[in-house]
Amino acid sequence: MKEKLKEHIENLIPLTDEEFSFILSHVSFEKYKKNDFIIQEGENVKNCYLVVNGLLKLVYDDKNGKQHIVSFAMEDWWESDFSAYFSQTKAKMSLQCIEDTTVYSLSFKNYQKLSAELPKMKQFFLEKSNSGHSASQNRILSFLTSNAKERYEQLLKQYPLLFQRVPKTLLASYLGVSRETLSRLSS
Amino acid sequence: MKEKLKEHIENLIPLTDEEFSFILSHVSFEKYKKNDFIIQEGENVKNCYLVVNGLLKLVYDDKNGKQHIVSFAMEDWWESDFSAYFSQTKAKMSLQCIEDTTVYSLSFKNYQKLSAELPKMKQFFLEKSNSGHSASQNRILSFLTSNAKERYEQLLKQYPLLFQRVPKTLLASYLGVSRETLSRLSS
DNA sequence: AATCGAGTGTGACATACATCACAATTATAA
DNA sequence: TTATAATTGTGATGTATGTCACACTCGATT
């Protein structure tokens, strides 16, 4: 398990063994079951999470009780309600398991500590944040330029695995269309 | 002018005079006229920009020749085709002046240099990137949860100034609706 | 002053998508 | 296994929004 975290970071930045054990002492390994909530709307968001195995959804429940999926988090992704995490306020969204899931959890305090004491980690977080930002911009772009069918095809192309792992209802909720419309698109 | 840059950074992180002049020697001050392109689609993206005065639009031109506004950049905002900037590839979007605009320009090389040699700047960029990421997620959320009228009202509430500074056609293009629909919404 | 073009409003109509209802199938649990 | 819930497909219909066409205003240019 440790190895997976090491690989994940070294994918961007090489680490000495000392550096890695320092990092390891600042995160905790956690297991969740399908349908468990890792973050619940309204709670203080103390942690962000690296998915080791499994699959998460970051969802927003609107005033009509409808669920909207802001993001899926697959293996090797960091996820949280980052807006609440960085400002240390209450979650507007929930983070819930679609499958049994294992994660590394990083508290905000330790995030700050790692950033401050290990320049390499600050660099790591910076690069992660930049790529997260780019990914979000691409998603915005797809809402601006594409209709439901095109967005569906883009999603399939980008994450063919997702298609087999999550019910269509959730895909629809991610794409911003009703499940009925999505069903008609695929046929 | 220098003062505005100093204020902007010190809004997040205090600087000594030496640190600030080091930073200043790594950016360049530039002036553009209304309708000028700062970045053109297809070019290599060498710089990102801090808007000192004026107003920019980040636009994507789709295959049908239709323009989509991914973002407006007002005073005190950093903007670029960040995806292309960070990967040092060609721009998928253009950055164009809606008004006469002055900016500080930061090359990718100097971005890396500042990040590497001034920990405070790495911290600064990290915090900027995090808040940019949050902002993008909020925009995604508004596409998922709101119809055109609601998105319009949210925009007005968040940036009342914008409303007076840019033609409705551009607001429509930002909101992802036709100008006719937007016109009918406001009445 | 006359002309031009950008920005805007509005009617008529077309289309994409949502909603509601119901049936069929497949997974899950007792 | 049987029962129960979750998932999916599909028809009928309503609504939001897009598209096309045209007119009007207003500021800029000559």
mmCIF file of N, CA, C and O in Angstrom, chain A residues 26-28 45-48 85 88 105-114:
data_model
loop_
_atom_site.group_PDB
_atom_site.id
_atom_site.type_symbol
_atom_site.label_atom_id
_atom_site.label_comp_id
_atom_site.label_asym_id
_atom_site.label_seq_id
_atom_site.Cartn_x
_atom_site.Cartn_y
_atom_site.Cartn_z
ATOM 1 N N HIS A 26 2.438 11.627 7.918
ATOM 2 C CA HIS A 26 1.471 12.730 7.956
ATOM 3 C C HIS A 26 0.142 12.415 7.282
ATOM 4 O O HIS A 26 -0.714 13.284 7.141
ATOM 5 N N VAL A 27 -0.002 11.190 6.811
ATOM 6 C CA VAL A 27 -1.281 10.801 6.201
ATOM 7 C C VAL A 27 -1.806 9.572 6.931
ATOM 8 O O VAL A 27 -1.057 8.915 7.653
ATOM 9 N N SER A 28 -3.078 9.268 6.756
ATOM 10 C CA SER A 28 -3.574 8.023 7.340
ATOM 11 C C SER A 28 -4.332 7.223 6.299
ATOM 12 O O SER A 28 -5.008 7.781 5.427
ATOM 13 N N VAL A 45 -14.759 20.406 6.713
ATOM 14 C CA VAL A 45 -13.923 19.554 5.864
ATOM 15 C C VAL A 45 -12.496 19.605 6.365
ATOM 16 O O VAL A 45 -11.790 20.579 6.148
ATOM 17 N N LYS A 46 -12.088 18.537 7.027
ATOM 18 C CA LYS A 46 -10.756 18.539 7.640
ATOM 19 C C LYS A 46 -9.720 17.892 6.740
ATOM 20 O O LYS A 46 -8.530 18.115 6.903
ATOM 21 N N ASN A 47 -10.173 17.054 5.811
ATOM 22 C CA ASN A 47 -9.207 16.261 5.047
ATOM 23 C C ASN A 47 -9.447 16.298 3.542
ATOM 24 O O ASN A 47 -10.555 16.577 3.084
ATOM 25 N N CYS A 48 -8.366 15.998 2.824
ATOM 26 C CA CYS A 48 -8.563 15.617 1.431
ATOM 27 C C CYS A 48 -8.019 14.207 1.265
ATOM 28 O O CYS A 48 -7.305 13.690 2.126
ATOM 29 N N TYR A 85 -12.251 22.805 2.047
ATOM 30 C CA TYR A 85 -10.997 22.326 2.628
ATOM 31 C C TYR A 85 -10.002 23.471 2.793
ATOM 32 O O TYR A 85 -9.473 23.700 3.874
ATOM 33 N N GLN A 88 -11.236 25.956 5.166
ATOM 34 C CA GLN A 88 -11.582 25.314 6.440
ATOM 35 C C GLN A 88 -12.988 25.708 6.900
ATOM 36 O O GLN A 88 -13.200 26.181 8.023
ATOM 37 N N SER A 105 -5.692 9.743 3.672
ATOM 38 C CA SER A 105 -6.331 10.972 4.121
ATOM 39 C C SER A 105 -5.266 11.951 4.597
ATOM 40 O O SER A 105 -4.346 11.575 5.325
ATOM 41 N N LEU A 106 -5.383 13.196 4.149
ATOM 42 C CA LEU A 106 -4.408 14.229 4.530
ATOM 43 C C LEU A 106 -5.150 15.404 5.156
ATOM 44 O O LEU A 106 -5.962 16.062 4.502
ATOM 45 N N SER A 107 -4.874 15.661 6.424
ATOM 46 C CA SER A 107 -5.546 16.786 7.099
ATOM 47 C C SER A 107 -4.994 18.099 6.581
ATOM 48 O O SER A 107 -3.877 18.168 6.055
ATOM 49 N N PHE A 108 -5.764 19.151 6.755
ATOM 50 C CA PHE A 108 -5.332 20.465 6.280
ATOM 51 C C PHE A 108 -4.078 20.907 7.019
ATOM 52 O O PHE A 108 -3.159 21.472 6.426
ATOM 53 N N LYS A 109 -4.040 20.610 8.303
ATOM 54 C CA LYS A 109 -2.865 20.953 9.110
ATOM 55 C C LYS A 109 -1.612 20.292 8.537
ATOM 56 O O LYS A 109 -0.585 20.934 8.343
ATOM 57 N N ASN A 110 -1.738 19.014 8.231
ATOM 58 C CA ASN A 110 -0.580 18.302 7.704
ATOM 59 C C ASN A 110 -0.255 18.704 6.266
ATOM 60 O O ASN A 110 0.902 18.664 5.853
ATOM 61 N N TYR A 111 -1.276 19.090 5.555
ATOM 62 C CA TYR A 111 -1.046 19.650 4.212
ATOM 63 C C TYR A 111 -0.151 20.882 4.327
ATOM 64 O O TYR A 111 0.837 21.039 3.609
ATOM 65 N N GLN A 112 -0.496 21.752 5.272
ATOM 66 C CA GLN A 112 0.300 22.961 5.469
ATOM 67 C C GLN A 112 1.710 22.630 5.959
ATOM 68 O O GLN A 112 2.682 23.225 5.507
ATOM 69 N N LYS A 113 1.753 21.637 6.857
ATOM 70 C CA LYS A 113 3.050 21.267 7.416
ATOM 71 C C LYS A 113 3.954 20.688 6.325
ATOM 72 O O LYS A 113 5.110 21.091 6.182
ATOM 73 N N LEU A 114 3.404 19.781 5.544
ATOM 74 C CA LEU A 114 4.194 19.182 4.463
ATOM 75 C C LEU A 114 4.632 20.241 3.460
ATOM 76 O O LEU A 114 5.780 20.251 3.014
#
